[in-house]
Coordinates of C-alpha atoms in Angstrom, one line a residue:
M1 CA -0.2 -0.2 -0.1
E2 CA 1.0 3.8 -1.1
K3 CA 3.0 5.0 2.8
K4 CA 1.2 9.2 1.8
T5 CA 1.8 10.2 6.0
I6 CA 4.2 11.4 7.8
H7 CA 3.3 11.5 11.5
L8 CA 4.6 14.0 13.7
G9 CA 4.8 14.7 17.9
I10 CA 6.1 18.1 18.9
S11 CA 7.7 18.2 21.9
M12 CA 8.0 21.5 23.8
A13 CA 10.7 21.6 26.2
G14 CA 10.3 23.9 29.6
A15 CA 10.9 27.4 29.9
I16 CA 9.1 29.2 31.6
S17 CA 8.5 33.1 30.4
A18 CA 10.6 32.0 27.4
G19 CA 7.8 30.2 26.3
A20 CA 6.8 32.5 24.3
Y21 CA 9.3 32.1 21.6
T22 CA 7.9 28.8 21.6
A23 CA 4.3 29.8 21.3
G24 CA 6.1 32.3 18.2
V25 CA 6.8 29.0 16.4
M26 CA 3.5 27.4 17.0
D27 CA 1.8 30.0 15.7
Y28 CA 3.8 29.8 12.5
L29 CA 3.8 26.6 12.3
L30 CA 0.0 26.8 12.1
E31 CA -0.7 28.6 10.0
A32 CA 2.1 26.7 7.2
L33 CA -0.2 24.1 8.0
E34 CA -3.5 25.9 7.4
N35 CA -1.8 27.4 4.4
W36 CA -0.8 23.9 2.7
Q37 CA -3.7 22.6 3.5
K38 CA -5.7 25.5 1.3
A39 CA -3.6 24.9 -1.7
K40 CA -4.5 20.9 -1.5
D41 CA -8.3 21.4 -1.2
L42 CA -8.1 23.9 -4.2
Q43 CA -5.6 21.2 -6.0
Q44 CA -8.2 18.9 -5.4
E45 CA -11.8 21.1 -6.9
G46 CA -9.1 22.0 -9.3
K47 CA -8.5 25.3 -9.3
L48 CA -4.3 24.4 -8.3
S49 CA -2.3 22.6 -9.6
G50 CA 1.6 21.5 -8.2
I51 CA 1.0 21.1 -4.7
P52 CA 2.6 18.1 -2.9
K53 CA 0.0 16.3 -2.3
H54 CA 1.9 14.3 1.4
E55 CA -0.1 14.3 4.4
I56 CA 1.8 15.1 8.1
V57 CA -0.8 14.7 11.1
I58 CA 0.2 15.5 14.3
D59 CA -0.6 13.3 17.0
I60 CA 1.0 14.0 19.8
L61 CA 1.3 17.7 21.2
S62 CA 3.7 17.1 24.1
G63 CA 6.0 19.7 27.5
A64 CA 7.2 20.0 30.1
S65 CA 6.5 23.5 32.0
A66 CA 6.3 26.9 29.9
G67 CA 6.0 23.1 27.1
G68 CA 3.4 21.9 28.8
M69 CA 0.9 25.1 28.6
T70 CA 1.9 25.8 25.9
A71 CA 1.2 22.4 24.5
A72 CA -2.7 22.9 25.9
L73 CA -3.1 25.9 25.4
T74 CA -2.7 24.7 21.6
A75 CA -4.9 22.1 22.1
A76 CA -7.7 24.4 23.1
A77 CA -6.3 26.5 19.8
I78 CA -7.2 24.7 17.2
Q79 CA -10.6 24.2 18.8
T80 CA -11.3 27.5 16.9
N81 CA -10.0 29.4 14.0
F82 CA -8.0 33.1 14.5
D83 CA -5.6 35.0 12.5
H84 CA -1.8 35.0 13.4
V85 CA 0.7 37.8 14.0
S86 CA 3.0 39.7 11.7
L87 CA 5.5 42.6 12.9
A88 CA 2.6 45.1 11.9
D89 CA 0.6 43.7 13.7
V90 CA 2.7 43.6 17.1
E91 CA 3.1 47.9 16.6
N92 CA -0.6 48.7 15.2
N93 CA -3.1 46.1 15.5
A94 CA -4.3 44.7 19.2
E95 CA -7.3 44.7 18.0
K96 CA -6.5 41.4 16.1
L97 CA -3.6 40.2 18.5
A98 CA -6.0 39.6 21.8
K99 CA -8.0 37.5 19.2
N100 CA -4.7 35.3 19.1
P101 CA -4.6 32.7 21.9
L102 CA -1.1 32.2 21.2
Y103 CA 0.4 35.3 21.3
H104 CA -2.2 36.7 24.7
S105 CA -1.8 33.8 26.4
W106 CA 2.0 34.2 26.8
V107 CA 2.8 37.7 24.9
D108 CA -0.2 40.0 27.1
L109 CA -0.4 37.9 30.3
T110 CA -2.7 39.5 32.3
E111 CA -0.8 43.0 31.4
E112 CA -2.4 46.0 31.7
N113 CA -1.6 50.1 30.5
H114 CA -2.0 50.6 34.5
R115 CA 0.1 47.9 36.2
D116 CA 2.6 44.8 34.3
M117 CA 4.5 41.6 35.1
M118 CA 6.8 42.8 37.9
S119 CA 3.4 44.8 40.3
Q120 CA 1.7 41.6 39.9
M121 CA 4.0 39.1 40.2
L122 CA 5.7 41.3 43.1
S123 CA 2.0 42.2 44.7
T124 CA 1.1 41.0 48.3
E125 CA -2.4 39.8 46.9
D126 CA -2.2 36.2 46.8
I127 CA -0.6 35.9 51.1
E128 CA -2.5 39.1 52.3
N129 CA -6.0 39.5 50.0
D130 CA -6.9 36.2 49.3
R131 CA -8.9 35.2 51.5
Q132 CA -11.0 32.0 49.9
G133 CA -8.3 30.7 47.9
N134 CA -5.6 31.2 50.7
P135 CA -7.1 31.7 54.1
D136 CA -3.9 30.9 56.5
M137 CA -2.0 33.6 54.2
E138 CA 0.7 31.1 53.3
V139 CA 3.5 32.2 51.5
R140 CA 3.3 29.5 48.5
S141 CA 6.1 30.3 46.3
V142 CA 8.2 33.1 45.9
F143 CA 6.3 35.6 42.9
N144 CA 2.8 35.7 42.8
S145 CA 1.5 33.9 40.4
S146 CA -1.7 33.8 40.4
F147 CA -1.5 34.9 36.5
I148 CA -0.9 31.8 35.5
K149 CA -4.1 30.4 37.2
T150 CA -6.2 33.7 34.7
V151 CA -4.6 33.3 31.9
A152 CA -5.3 29.5 31.0
E153 CA -8.7 30.3 32.5
R154 CA -9.4 32.9 30.3
H155 CA -8.0 31.1 27.5
I156 CA -9.1 26.4 27.9
N157 CA -12.5 28.0 29.6
S158 CA -13.6 29.8 26.4
I159 CA -13.0 28.0 24.0
I160 CA -16.6 26.0 22.6
K161 CA -14.9 23.6 19.1
D162 CA -16.7 25.3 16.2
N163 CA -17.9 22.2 13.8
A164 CA -16.7 24.2 10.6
V165 CA -13.2 24.4 11.4
Y166 CA -11.0 22.1 9.7
R167 CA -7.5 20.5 10.1
P168 CA -6.3 17.2 9.1
Y169 CA -3.3 18.2 10.3
F170 CA -4.5 17.0 13.0
A171 CA -4.9 13.1 14.4
G172 CA -8.7 13.3 15.7
D173 CA -7.7 11.0 18.7
M174 CA -4.3 13.5 19.6
E175 CA -2.6 13.0 22.4
V176 CA -1.5 15.4 25.0
F177 CA 0.6 15.3 27.7
A178 CA 2.5 17.9 30.3
T179 CA 5.1 16.3 32.6
L180 CA 5.0 16.5 36.4
T181 CA 7.0 16.2 39.2
N182 CA 4.7 15.1 41.8
L183 CA 5.7 15.6 45.7
R184 CA 3.2 13.4 46.7
G185 CA 4.6 11.0 44.4
I186 CA 2.5 7.1 43.0
P187 CA 3.0 4.5 45.2
F188 CA 4.7 1.0 44.5
E189 CA 5.7 -2.0 45.8
V190 CA 7.3 -4.9 45.4
A191 CA 8.0 -7.9 46.5
F192 CA 10.6 -10.1 47.9
G193 CA 10.6 -13.5 49.3
S194 CA 10.0 -17.8 48.9
S195 CA 7.6 -20.5 49.5
S196 CA 8.8 -19.6 53.1
Y197 CA 8.7 -15.7 53.5
T198 CA 7.6 -12.4 51.9
R199 CA 9.3 -9.1 51.9
V200 CA 8.0 -6.2 50.5
H201 CA 10.3 -2.9 49.6
R202 CA 7.8 0.2 48.9
M203 CA 8.9 2.9 46.7
K204 CA 7.9 6.6 45.2
R205 CA 7.8 7.5 41.2
H206 CA 7.5 11.1 41.2
F207 CA 7.8 11.6 37.2
D208 CA 4.6 11.9 36.3
I209 CA 2.1 13.4 33.7
A210 CA -1.4 14.1 32.5
H211 CA -1.9 12.4 29.3
F212 CA -5.2 13.4 27.7
R213 CA -6.9 11.9 24.6
L214 CA -8.6 14.7 22.4
G215 CA -11.5 14.0 20.4
I216 CA -15.3 14.3 20.1
E217 CA -16.5 11.4 21.9
S218 CA -16.1 10.7 25.6
E219 CA -15.5 7.3 26.1
Y220 CA -12.8 6.4 27.9
K221 CA -11.3 3.4 26.6
K222 CA -9.2 2.2 29.3
D223 CA -5.4 3.1 29.1
G224 CA -4.6 6.3 31.2
R225 CA -6.1 8.7 28.3
I226 CA -8.2 11.3 30.9
P227 CA -10.7 11.9 27.4
L228 CA -10.6 15.6 26.7
N229 CA -13.0 17.3 24.2
F230 CA -14.4 21.3 24.3
N231 CA -17.8 20.6 22.5
D232 CA -19.2 22.5 25.0
A233 CA -18.9 25.6 28.0
E234 CA -18.4 23.1 30.6
G235 CA -16.4 20.7 27.4
L236 CA -14.8 17.0 28.9
N237 CA -12.5 17.2 32.1
K238 CA -11.3 20.6 30.3
E239 CA -10.7 21.9 34.2
L240 CA -8.5 18.4 34.7
L241 CA -6.9 20.1 32.0
I242 CA -6.3 23.7 33.2
Q243 CA -4.8 22.5 36.4
S244 CA -2.4 20.6 34.2
A245 CA -1.6 23.4 32.4
M246 CA -0.9 25.4 35.7
A247 CA 1.0 21.5 37.4
T248 CA 3.4 21.4 34.9
G249 CA 4.6 25.3 35.0
G250 CA 5.2 25.6 38.4
F251 CA 9.4 26.8 38.6
P252 CA 10.0 25.8 42.3
I253 CA 10.2 27.7 45.1
G254 CA 9.3 30.9 41.9
L255 CA 6.0 29.9 41.4
E256 CA 3.2 28.2 42.9
P257 CA 3.2 24.1 43.2
R258 CA 0.3 23.5 41.9
I259 CA -3.2 20.0 43.0
I260 CA -4.6 18.2 40.8
K261 CA -7.3 15.8 40.9
R262 CA -7.9 13.3 38.7
L263 CA -9.1 9.3 38.9
G264 CA -6.7 6.3 40.1
K265 CA -7.5 4.9 37.2
Y266 CA -5.4 7.1 34.9
I267 CA -2.5 7.0 36.7
K268 CA -3.0 2.9 37.6
E269 CA -4.0 2.1 34.3
N270 CA -1.6 4.2 32.4
K271 CA 1.7 2.1 31.1
Y272 CA 3.8 5.1 31.0
L273 CA 3.3 5.4 34.8
N274 CA 2.5 2.3 36.2
L275 CA 5.9 0.5 33.7
G276 CA 4.0 -1.4 32.1
N277 CA 1.7 -3.3 34.4
R278 CA 4.6 -5.3 35.9
P279 CA 5.0 -4.1 39.7
D280 CA 1.7 -3.7 41.9
L281 CA 0.0 -0.8 42.1
H282 CA -2.7 -1.7 44.6
T283 CA -2.0 1.2 46.4
V284 CA -3.8 3.3 44.0
N285 CA -7.1 2.7 43.6
A286 CA -8.8 2.3 39.8
I287 CA -12.3 4.7 41.4
D288 CA -11.3 7.2 44.2
E289 CA -9.6 10.4 43.7
F290 CA -6.1 10.3 43.8
L291 CA -5.0 13.9 44.7
T292 CA -1.0 15.2 44.0
L293 CA 0.8 18.3 44.3
N294 CA 3.1 19.2 41.7
V295 CA 5.8 21.6 40.7
D296 CA 7.5 22.5 36.7
G297 CA 7.5 19.1 34.9
G298 CA 10.9 20.4 34.0
T299 CA 12.3 18.7 37.2
I300 CA 12.3 15.5 36.4
N301 CA 11.8 15.5 33.0
N302 CA 12.9 18.8 31.1
D303 CA 12.4 17.4 26.9
P304 CA 9.8 15.2 26.9
F305 CA 10.8 13.9 23.0
E306 CA 11.6 10.1 23.4
L307 CA 8.3 9.6 25.9
T308 CA 7.1 11.1 22.9
Q309 CA 8.6 9.0 20.3
E310 CA 7.5 5.8 22.6
L311 CA 4.1 7.6 22.3
L312 CA 3.8 7.5 18.3
D313 CA 5.7 4.2 18.5
E314 CA 2.6 2.4 19.5
R315 CA -0.3 4.4 17.8
M316 CA 2.1 3.6 14.9
G317 CA 2.4 -0.5 16.1
V318 CA 6.1 -0.3 15.5
L319 CA 8.1 -2.7 18.4
P320 CA 11.1 -1.5 20.4
G321 CA 13.4 -1.5 17.8
E322 CA 12.1 -1.5 14.5
R323 CA 11.6 2.6 14.7
K324 CA 12.6 3.1 10.7
T325 CA 15.3 5.8 10.9
K326 CA 16.7 6.7 7.7
A327 CA 15.8 9.2 5.2
S328 CA 15.0 6.8 2.5
D329 CA 12.7 4.8 5.0
F330 CA 11.4 7.4 7.7
E331 CA 7.3 7.6 8.3
S332 CA 7.7 9.0 12.3
V333 CA 9.4 12.5 12.8
V334 CA 9.6 14.0 16.8
L335 CA 9.9 17.8 16.2
M336 CA 11.1 19.3 18.7
I337 CA 10.4 23.1 20.5
D338 CA 13.4 24.1 22.8
P339 CA 14.5 27.9 24.0
F340 CA 17.0 26.3 26.6
P341 CA 18.9 24.4 24.2
N342 CA 22.2 22.2 26.6
H343 CA 24.2 23.1 23.4
S344 CA 27.0 25.4 26.1
D345 CA 28.2 22.3 28.4
L346 CA 31.3 20.9 27.1
P347 CA 33.0 18.6 29.2
D348 CA 35.4 20.5 31.4
T349 CA 39.1 19.2 31.4
N350 CA 40.9 20.7 34.4
Y351 CA 37.9 19.5 36.8
L352 CA 39.3 20.5 40.3
P353 CA 36.9 18.8 43.1
L354 CA 35.4 21.1 46.0
R355 CA 35.1 19.8 49.2
A356 CA 33.6 22.3 50.9
F357 CA 30.3 22.1 52.6
K358 CA 29.3 25.8 50.4
F359 CA 30.1 23.6 47.4
I360 CA 28.8 20.3 48.0
I361 CA 25.0 20.8 47.8
S362 CA 25.1 23.0 44.9
Q363 CA 27.0 20.2 43.6
I364 CA 24.0 17.8 44.6
L365 CA 21.1 19.7 43.5
S366 CA 23.5 19.8 40.1
A367 CA 23.9 16.1 39.7
M368 CA 20.3 14.4 41.3
L369 CA 18.8 16.7 38.2
G370 CA 21.0 15.4 35.3
E371 CA 20.8 11.7 36.6
L372 CA 17.2 12.8 36.5
R373 CA 17.6 14.1 33.0
M374 CA 19.1 11.7 31.5
K375 CA 18.1 9.9 28.6
E376 CA 19.9 7.0 28.7
E377 CA 17.8 5.3 26.0
V378 CA 18.5 8.2 23.6
L379 CA 22.7 9.5 24.8
K380 CA 22.8 5.2 23.2
S381 CA 20.7 6.0 19.7
A382 CA 22.9 9.4 18.7
Y383 CA 25.9 6.9 18.0
G384 CA 23.9 4.8 15.4
D385 CA 23.3 6.1 11.5
E386 CA 21.7 8.9 10.7
D387 CA 18.2 9.6 12.1
Y388 CA 15.2 11.2 10.7
T389 CA 13.6 10.9 12.7
K390 CA 14.3 14.0 15.5
F391 CA 14.4 17.3 14.7
L392 CA 15.7 20.7 16.8
I393 CA 14.5 24.2 16.3
I394 CA 15.9 26.6 18.9
P395 CA 17.0 30.1 19.0
S396 CA 18.7 31.5 15.9
R397 CA 19.7 35.1 15.6
S398 CA 21.3 37.1 13.0
G399 CA 23.6 39.6 13.0
A400 CA 23.8 38.6 17.3
N401 CA 26.7 38.8 19.8
P402 CA 28.5 35.5 19.6
E403 CA 29.8 35.9 22.9
I404 CA 25.9 36.4 24.1
E405 CA 24.7 33.5 25.9
N406 CA 20.4 33.8 25.1
Y407 CA 19.4 35.1 21.6
I408 CA 16.3 35.3 22.8
A409 CA 15.0 38.7 24.9
C410 CA 13.5 36.4 27.7
G411 CA 16.8 34.3 28.4
S412 CA 18.4 35.9 30.6
L413 CA 17.5 35.1 34.4
G414 CA 17.1 32.1 34.4
G415 CA 14.3 31.9 31.9
F416 CA 12.6 34.1 34.8
G417 CA 13.3 37.8 32.5
G418 CA 10.6 37.4 30.3
F419 CA 8.2 38.7 32.4
F420 CA 10.1 42.3 33.5
N421 CA 9.3 43.3 30.0
K422 CA 6.8 43.0 27.8
Q423 CA 8.1 44.3 24.7
F424 CA 11.4 40.6 25.1
R425 CA 8.3 38.8 25.0
E426 CA 7.0 40.5 21.7
H427 CA 10.7 39.8 20.3
D428 CA 10.9 36.3 21.1
F429 CA 7.3 35.4 19.3
L430 CA 8.1 37.1 16.7
L431 CA 12.2 35.7 16.3
G432 CA 9.7 32.5 16.9
R433 CA 7.7 32.6 14.3
R434 CA 11.6 33.8 12.5
N435 CA 13.5 30.7 13.1
C436 CA 10.5 28.5 12.4
Q437 CA 10.0 30.0 8.8
Q438 CA 14.3 29.2 8.2
F439 CA 13.7 26.5 9.8
L440 CA 11.0 24.4 7.5
R441 CA 12.9 26.7 4.9
K442 CA 16.5 25.1 5.3
H443 CA 16.0 22.4 8.1
F444 CA 12.8 20.6 8.2
S445 CA 13.7 18.4 5.0
A446 CA 15.1 14.8 3.8
P447 CA 17.6 14.2 0.6
V448 CA 16.0 13.7 -2.6
D449 CA 18.7 11.0 -3.4
A450 CA 17.0 9.0 -1.0
D451 CA 14.1 8.2 -2.3
N452 CA 11.5 8.3 0.1
P453 CA 8.7 7.1 -0.9
I454 CA 6.1 9.2 1.8
L455 CA 8.0 12.0 0.0
A456 CA 8.7 10.4 -3.9
Y457 CA 5.0 11.0 -3.2
G458 CA 4.6 13.2 -2.2
Y459 CA 6.5 15.7 -5.0
E460 CA 5.1 13.5 -8.1
G461 CA 6.0 15.3 -11.2
V462 CA 6.3 18.9 -9.2
E463 CA 10.4 17.9 -8.5
D464 CA 11.7 20.7 -9.5
R465 CA 9.5 23.5 -8.0
Y466 CA 10.2 22.8 -4.4
K467 CA 13.9 21.1 -3.7
V468 CA 16.3 23.0 -1.8
S469 CA 20.2 22.4 -2.6
V470 CA 22.5 22.6 0.2
N471 CA 25.9 21.5 -0.1
H472 CA 25.4 19.7 -3.6
R473 CA 22.5 18.2 -2.6
D474 CA 19.2 18.1 -3.0
Y475 CA 16.9 18.6 -0.4
F476 CA 12.7 17.8 0.0
P477 CA 11.0 19.4 2.5
L478 CA 8.8 17.3 5.0
L479 CA 6.5 20.7 5.7
P480 CA 6.3 23.0 1.6
D481 CA 5.8 26.4 3.8
I482 CA 3.9 28.5 0.5
R483 CA 1.0 31.1 0.3
V484 CA -2.1 30.8 -2.1
K485 CA -3.1 34.0 -3.6
H486 CA -6.2 34.9 -4.9
D487 CA -6.7 37.5 -8.1
E488 CA -9.9 39.1 -7.7
I489 CA -10.3 40.4 -11.2
T490 CA -9.7 36.8 -12.7
G491 CA -10.2 34.4 -10.0
K492 CA -6.8 32.4 -10.4
Y493 CA -5.4 30.9 -7.5
S494 CA -1.4 31.2 -7.4
I495 CA 0.9 29.6 -5.4
I496 CA 3.7 32.2 -3.6
Y497 CA 6.4 30.5 -2.3
V498 CA 7.9 31.5 0.8
E499 CA 11.6 33.4 -0.6
D500 CA 8.8 36.2 -1.4
F501 CA 8.0 37.5 1.4
E502 CA 10.8 36.9 4.2
E503 CA 9.7 38.5 7.5
V504 CA 11.8 41.1 8.4
N505 CA 14.5 41.1 11.2
F506 CA 13.3 43.2 14.8
K507 CA 15.5 45.0 17.3
F508 CA 16.8 43.7 20.2
P509 CA 14.6 45.0 22.6
E510 CA 15.9 46.5 26.2
I511 CA 15.0 47.6 29.3
K512 CA 15.5 50.7 30.9
L513 CA 18.2 50.3 34.3
S514 CA 15.7 53.2 36.7
Y515 CA 12.7 51.3 35.6
L516 CA 14.3 48.3 37.5
L517 CA 15.6 50.4 40.1
G518 CA 12.0 51.7 41.0
L519 CA 10.6 48.6 41.4
Q520 CA 12.6 48.6 44.6
D521 CA 9.6 49.7 47.3
D522 CA 7.8 46.2 45.9
L523 CA 10.8 44.3 46.5
E524 CA 10.7 44.7 49.7
K525 CA 7.3 44.7 50.4
R526 CA 7.4 41.1 48.6
I527 CA 10.1 40.6 51.2
S528 CA 8.8 41.7 53.8
S529 CA 5.0 40.1 53.6
L530 CA 7.5 36.5 53.0
V531 CA 9.9 36.9 55.9
S532 CA 6.2 38.4 57.2
N533 CA 4.4 34.5 56.8
I534 CA 7.1 32.4 56.3
T535 CA 5.9 29.9 58.9
N536 CA 2.2 30.1 58.7
G537 CA 0.0 26.9 56.9
E538 CA -1.1 24.0 59.2
A539 CA -0.3 20.7 58.9
P540 CA -2.6 18.0 59.8
E541 CA -2.1 16.7 63.3
R542 CA 0.3 14.2 64.4
E543 CA 0.7 12.5 67.6
K544 CA 3.8 14.1 69.8
N545 CA 6.2 11.4 70.5
E546 CA 7.9 13.5 73.0
N547 CA 11.0 11.4 74.3
D548 CA 10.9 12.3 79.0
I549 CA 14.6 12.1 78.5
V550 CA 14.7 14.6 76.5
K551 CA 11.8 16.8 78.1
R552 CA 12.8 16.4 81.7
L553 CA 16.2 17.7 80.6
R554 CA 14.7 20.9 78.7
K555 CA 12.0 21.7 81.2
K556 CA 12.6 25.6 82.1
P557 CA 12.3 26.3 86.0
W558 CA 9.2 28.6 87.1
H559 CA 11.8 32.1 87.3
Q560 CA 12.8 31.5 83.8
K561 CA 9.6 31.4 82.4
L562 CA 8.4 34.2 83.9
L563 CA 11.2 36.3 82.0
N564 CA 11.2 34.8 79.2
T565 CA 6.8 35.7 78.9
T566 CA 7.6 39.2 80.9
L567 CA 10.9 40.3 78.3
Y568 CA 12.8 38.5 76.5
Q569 CA 9.0 37.8 73.8
P570 CA 8.4 41.1 73.6
L571 CA 12.3 41.6 73.2
T572 CA 12.7 39.5 70.5
G573 CA 10.1 40.5 68.9
L574 CA 11.4 43.9 68.7
L575 CA 14.6 43.6 67.6
L576 CA 12.9 40.1 64.3
W577 CA 10.7 43.8 64.0
F578 CA 14.0 45.9 63.5
A579 CA 16.1 42.7 61.6
K580 CA 13.2 42.9 59.3
K581 CA 12.7 46.2 58.7
K582 CA 17.0 46.2 57.6
V583 CA 16.4 42.6 55.6
K584 CA 14.3 43.4 53.2
G585 CA 16.5 46.5 51.3
I586 CA 19.1 44.6 51.8
M587 CA 17.7 40.9 50.5
A588 CA 15.6 43.4 47.5
R589 CA 19.2 45.8 46.4
K590 CA 20.8 42.1 46.2
F591 CA 18.3 41.2 44.3
L592 CA 18.4 43.9 41.8
D593 CA 22.1 44.1 41.7
I594 CA 21.6 40.3 40.2
V595 CA 19.2 41.3 38.0
I596 CA 20.2 44.9 36.7
A597 CA 24.5 42.2 36.1
D598 CA 22.6 39.8 33.8
M599 CA 20.2 42.3 32.1
D600 CA 23.4 44.6 31.4
K601 CA 25.9 41.1 30.4
N602 CA 23.1 40.1 28.1
E603 CA 23.1 43.5 26.7
L604 CA 19.2 44.5 27.5
L605 CA 20.0 47.3 29.2
T606 CA 19.2 50.8 28.8
D607 CA 22.2 52.6 31.0
D608 CA 20.1 55.4 32.1
K609 CA 21.4 57.0 34.7
K610 CA 24.7 57.1 32.8
L611 CA 26.0 55.1 35.5
K612 CA 28.9 53.3 32.7
K613 CA 32.3 55.5 32.7

């Protein structure tokens, strides 16, 4: 049977505010798919000719952290039609921008003319004024992250499927998943024993995914995929999708951890969570609600491309080790979008073992994270022959200073930089679109002489119109990036090729030093609230089991108790008040010093105070 379809899984890495870049890539990719489909439809109607006729079908959207949030937002966005973004729109068409769900969610966020993102993130409302959501005034994160809930609910809740929307390049049963770091853990038991005894070894797995299957039907297929649809205002499991989108983006300590409530069967029956049904998972009840507290999915798996590939293989019936990877026979592709590719950490030939306590803690954390994120099977396969099943889109900016670590503006401050300035997010969204355009033109391709049957079918009779020459070898684009032009006078249609309308470069944004210094007061208020409320929060009552010896040893005489009540406690309170007043200023200045230095290093700072010599 003639093969006509390339199956695609899109995996989006963690990025924090640089999710704006990923959103830009997705916006352009959707635009390219829409226009190619439009051209193919016109060809079917006899109104156009010369259009590649193979198919690309997106089977999986996945991601971690900001990538997982973008996967969830995209799953909702494709239920309706929306216009895509250009540089001209950013400059003078705010109404159009607000209707693009990817731009509105990642660039606009919840920013208003009178209240930017840092004003919101440094406010104390989440601690001091949220009587319903936080009655005990707990400190749950360094920054106020209430905006994440607003963005997720605003977009996903508002979507109702438009039955007139036609997107055959998305599988009807497309899967969507976001990685989670499950702080409760999924409990497992492994039995050891013989005929004479049995012992059980218990452990917990903290890697988790929120795994959905999109479709009109609501039937659950007993495979752990949570049914999802947008058929009406309530939808099916839309609230669970919102919870998952917020949870995967809960950057540890910086942003609030999130609760997910789902039925135990969605864990117990998912072979990617129950390890293929081999261990005993009777500790999770299928019909009960399984409540978990979760932080950023990128903590454990920030680049879930290997799981995306496994799911693609399962959907296509590919057995382990039998995936076709060569240019001549590949049938599936994982496209990874990574705003922060880890290609700069080369092995240190001058390694110095630092054994002092102050150095050890950071080394231990780095080792733990590195091991958690290690992808052994992927690494093994990387040393094989050519592999056309993995493609990567990363930031690239013409004219950029090669000594600057990040080509994206939101990459400063470890990914938090985009929250300081909307122009950073605008730039990165547009850069994502630009990079996706270049990727489709120059990199998302396979050699013509490999004679891949899918591409041979698709480009039959139109080879010379689309092939691209690189290093004296011709390539076919997997996704031809074309636009349809309609002549109003003649009524005829024609094709515009991508090279005819290249997007222009745009200026790298900057932030004023005076703006950063102006954050001092808000920072001090936030720090003061953090310090004042850091001990708030009630844990469940537990039986006190105080040791009698310790109890007698530490028992205080009556006169010491009296002094403590009348003198020490008031004095301690006064000292703490003075200390807090002093500390909040020191901490705010230290934080701003770090921000200013990093912005300057990344060429994002305008010294309007004229402090540089």
